[in-house]
Amino acid sequence: MVAFWQKWVDMAWQMTQLLLLALVAVAWGAQPRTPQARTDLLNVCMDAKHHKTKPGPEDKLHDQCSPWKKNACCSVNTSQEAHKDISYLYRFNWDHCGKMEPACKRHFIQDTCLYECSPNLGPWIQEVNQSWRKERVLNVPLCKEDCQIWWEDCRTSYTCKTNWHKGWNWTAGYNQCPVRAACHRFDFYFPTPAALCNEIWSHSYKVSNYGRGSGRCIQMWFDPAQGNPNEEVARFYAETTNSGAMPQGIGPLLLNLTQILQGWFLG
């Protein structure tokens, strides 16, 4: 009888271990996955409306796009258009609720330069099914200072929407506020820096807890004389992505389950 009972306990324990393995598989499968098949996460350009196929030198990049001149995904013409109001790039009107403050507009120009020119966004590139692009970026970890200053410089400008990717009235050939969308200060629609940076472009950015110079967040602003700090950041996240590490929190959870079940069966 004792031998039978011991055999049953051993069998139950083996089944429990198989269950734990199944839980690992389910948890792993439930983690967000990049839908694209990219393996080239470093020094790449996304497949979008105005991007070059491959990054390379562009010695004459214009003004705020010039930090990327040694290695860029944008052309000189794209960099020039990025500085214009209602440019041919996207026909986007920054002044849809009256004149945007110049200090605020500088951040949107820099944001456009980062999006169009940076070859260091590979770890966050995702496939999309959109008429004007096949890839986008999602949850790029923007350095907290860059987000904070962006919000501070824009809080007294005016807008009528929180998500600028969609919902506009384009009948005039450029974006206008939709009917019944009231113009308010930025800090009405974006009460915090995170609200601005995370929501304005459909979560293209996700504000990081890390600061500039940490090697863990993308800088929208940087001094090219000191090199491009985003190269190191892209390498870090590319290595993390390719490491196949167990999702955060799963290890401790399984350890606790194992200890509990050991107490049940062997205690």
JSON list of C-alpha atoms in Angstrom, two decimals, residues 12 23 33 45 49 55 79 112 116 145 151 155 168 183 189 198 204 206-207 245 247 253-254 259:
[
{"chain": "A", "resi": 12, "resn": "ALA", "atom": "CA", "xyz": [1.27, 13.29, -9.65]},
{"chain": "A", "resi": 23, "resn": "LEU", "atom": "CA", "xyz": [2.04, 27.24, -18.10]},
{"chain": "A", "resi": 33, "resn": "ARG", "atom": "CA", "xyz": [5.50, 39.81, -30.21]},
{"chain": "A", "resi": 45, "resn": "CYS", "atom": "CA", "xyz": [15.30, 52.16, -42.09]},
{"chain": "A", "resi": 49, "resn": "LYS", "atom": "CA", "xyz": [6.44, 56.78, -47.05]},
{"chain": "A", "resi": 55, "resn": "PRO", "atom": "CA", "xyz": [20.78, 54.42, -44.15]},
{"chain": "A", "resi": 79, "resn": "SER", "atom": "CA", "xyz": [14.85, 67.09, -44.12]},
{"chain": "A", "resi": 112, "resn": "THR", "atom": "CA", "xyz": [9.74, 64.44, -37.48]},
{"chain": "A", "resi": 116, "resn": "GLU", "atom": "CA", "xyz": [12.35, 60.19, -40.82]},
{"chain": "A", "resi": 145, "resn": "GLU", "atom": "CA", "xyz": [13.75, 64.78, -20.10]},
{"chain": "A", "resi": 151, "resn": "TRP", "atom": "CA", "xyz": [5.37, 69.12, -22.86]},
{"chain": "A", "resi": 155, "resn": "ARG", "atom": "CA", "xyz": [1.51, 73.34, -22.86]},
{"chain": "A", "resi": 168, "resn": "TRP", "atom": "CA", "xyz": [-8.97, 64.80, -38.74]},
{"chain": "A", "resi": 183, "resn": "CYS", "atom": "CA", "xyz": [-9.57, 73.95, -29.29]},
{"chain": "A", "resi": 189, "resn": "TYR", "atom": "CA", "xyz": [-5.76, 67.37, -23.83]},
{"chain": "A", "resi": 198, "resn": "ASN", "atom": "CA", "xyz": [2.56, 58.34, -25.38]},
{"chain": "A", "resi": 204, "resn": "SER", "atom": "CA", "xyz": [4.87, 55.47, -31.19]},
{"chain": "A", "resi": 206, "resn": "LYS", "atom": "CA", "xyz": [6.52, 55.30, -24.49]},
{"chain": "A", "resi": 207, "resn": "VAL", "atom": "CA", "xyz": [8.12, 57.64, -21.99]},
{"chain": "A", "resi": 245, "resn": "ALA", "atom": "CA", "xyz": [14.96, 35.80, -22.05]},
{"chain": "A", "resi": 247, "resn": "PRO", "atom": "CA", "xyz": [9.30, 37.29, -19.76]},
{"chain": "A", "resi": 253, "resn": "LEU", "atom": "CA", "xyz": [5.70, 33.04, -10.35]},
{"chain": "A", "resi": 254, "resn": "LEU", "atom": "CA", "xyz": [6.75, 29.55, -11.41]},
{"chain": "A", "resi": 259, "resn": "GLN", "atom": "CA", "xyz": [7.24, 25.50, -3.81]}
]
